[in-house]
């Protein structure tokens, strides 16, 4: 029987895993799709490099166009990463009627709508399950599993590096800088960790998830992003005392037709299922109007988990091809995007203040809250004041982001407040 | 545009939810499937009964055949429950070319293969996402998300009633009988709770999950079942001291081509993600060769979660119909079923023994373990012996079920052992 021919762009970790699965599970795959699957060409940077798997060297090429323009190839798997030229290859492949499976979150977050529009125009599939939370089939779940529900909230631990760092800080009491160095040594963090620790990677994934969950075209610049580099051991200890864990959470929320998407270090109540997602694991918590609370937990990265998601997409594309129904999922973002204003974004907050240790300070602070109509849930003075002043921990009831900003602006004018050391959103 | 006509068998909790969603989300649903969806007939026991939703009484009928044989109806949703006549209605509907969506785990566990075979013969869909773990799209995930992986283990908390009881026993120290009564009063347990507390309900769901996960036709009688009615507060307290929680776990395992499926109260290490699934929530943990550990968490029952799953299946059936690709998922159990023998089933165990308090007893016990080649991990004497003797807690390393049974048989012959009070499988 004629095999389905696949062109593979990239033979790094994930690409190698894809080759392993397609070759090792050939019988299982064939029983699902009805014909053999052959990876007929593979794009590599250097054909002569030695590799951890045996690959027929005649399949290797250093010229991407040789794959993208090969009329024999039905499906392109893109696991090379990058944005600029990678996008060109994918658009060219679609132009030529090839289907695309990609693990490229950067590309999908930045140019997803353009690529999906081209796919729709050409009747091609573009599937990208592996782009978010590698081993968790969350994209398929958002598209199909929640098709009859209305999602109100998506909370994701979608970056393994930062979750590893925060878990270590919480469990071992270590400082951020030390854990980061350790994570770099173990290969869990890159030598330039900015994209992970400043929340950009998570923001890209939340762009993809919220676009799917709310069926509206959320762009990366719509995501309010804060990373973990300012999280201190002190913050984590105070969180614990209050019954919370600090997690870098992507939060996408919808109220009526208005949505907000953010990424920030968040204090999550320990009883909430995302609070116990530790180490490099990822989890996506989805709240639907009908279904209520659900959570999907699994490995966020890694050769085999990510490659498995890629091959599952490959199977789906081939099934669609056999059924003649490709290109039907592309135009999902059919709702108008309406972003919440700062007045509409509501959350509970934790504030750690450094204040002068004298009578009347608390009254001044309470006055500020009362003027902007933010209701205080609790006030705690965790340690005895010393010559540098006193620390105050305040947690609020639900307050709008606009009101919180007003509170912080007012605090800037109060001489009794030396510094606002930390501000965290509370969840759970 | 001509609506898709749906016949609804049953207007209880789930049926009411289905009507609510189909009517309340008509616009969303239509944008997904391209045409309106009309529930044109509804089977009820008593047409004159007053109901929590307004339904056009002309749609109600007390005659199932009027729905099943209506040539205008394209799809049957079965949420009436039951096995005998319900199966007849479904087979008749399939015979007449109607697709079926069902939430009926009993029916699918007992007669799934017969129903799926008929569906396959007639080119019809039978979807049953709501039959296991109501709000969790686990069936779709096992079929599609893991299509390129090989599942080695499925562990499920798939019965909310027993999980509620065990959670209460663990968190509040209450006795089984008291918590059961409370659960009955709250409507979490039925007046005859046998099917839940003796593990039968969980076994049915594990039959469905393991058939899907291992692509082999697992029958209910292949599942080794033990319920929670013998779980004592003492067991739970000892589990906690050792760092475990007691959960009623369905466990399906595969090694090479051999599988085993069981349901039993299990001590799960607290660090394992299923250990913190509490209350009426369900969770299904799936280990795949490639993907590693994943877990899906959500509500196991309830009007809206279950109804949402039913409507998601309805959407899938309609999409398939429009694409002309119904009836393709039916014949999934294509692998030969090979059950593990007791020699092949391996696990770690916890034993609580009541023994005579005299020298040499431990040596006798250790001898038994050594004769049948079971390796002891730890021995603990939790309390000081009294006039009734001493308690001994033994945990083992991995041992076959056959060896464990041999140990227990040998214990029966030892006069020094008064009773084997509890035996638990350990996980995590």
PDB file of C-alpha atoms in Angstrom, chain A residues 90 94 98-102 108 112 115-116 118-120 124-129 313 317 327 329-330:
ATOM      1  CA  UNK A  90       4.998  26.671   6.461  1.00  0.00           C
ATOM      2  CA  UNK A  94       0.278  25.222   2.748  1.00  0.00           C
ATOM      3  CA  UNK A  98       0.500  20.196   2.245  1.00  0.00           C
ATOM      4  CA  UNK A  99      -0.837  19.785   5.745  1.00  0.00           C
ATOM      5  CA  UNK A 100       1.254  20.985   8.642  1.00  0.00           C
ATOM      6  CA  UNK A 101       1.863  19.681  12.150  1.00  0.00           C
ATOM      7  CA  UNK A 102       3.899  22.009  14.306  1.00  0.00           C
ATOM      8  CA  UNK A 108       1.444  29.981  16.564  1.00  0.00           C
ATOM      9  CA  UNK A 112      -1.295  31.658  14.227  1.00  0.00           C
ATOM     10  CA  UNK A 115      -1.226  30.570   9.167  1.00  0.00           C
ATOM     11  CA  UNK A 116      -4.675  29.210  10.029  1.00  0.00           C
ATOM     12  CA  UNK A 118      -3.935  30.284   4.777  1.00  0.00           C
ATOM     13  CA  UNK A 119      -4.692  26.697   5.834  1.00  0.00           C
ATOM     14  CA  UNK A 120      -8.407  27.375   5.653  1.00  0.00           C
ATOM     15  CA  UNK A 124      -5.301  22.146   4.706  1.00  0.00           C
ATOM     16  CA  UNK A 125      -4.932  21.138   8.330  1.00  0.00           C
ATOM     17  CA  UNK A 126      -2.577  22.943  10.692  1.00  0.00           C
ATOM     18  CA  UNK A 127      -2.452  21.076  13.995  1.00  0.00           C
ATOM     19  CA  UNK A 128      -0.323  22.257  16.901  1.00  0.00           C
ATOM     20  CA  UNK A 129      -1.146  20.176  19.979  1.00  0.00           C
ATOM     21  CA  UNK A 313      -1.622  15.248  15.331  1.00  0.00           C
ATOM     22  CA  UNK A 317      -4.242  14.787   9.781  1.00  0.00           C
ATOM     23  CA  UNK A 327      -9.104  22.288   6.843  1.00  0.00           C
ATOM     24  CA  UNK A 329     -10.770  23.418  12.271  1.00  0.00           C
ATOM     25  CA  UNK A 330      -8.857  26.433  11.087  1.00  0.00           C
TER      26      UNK A 330
END
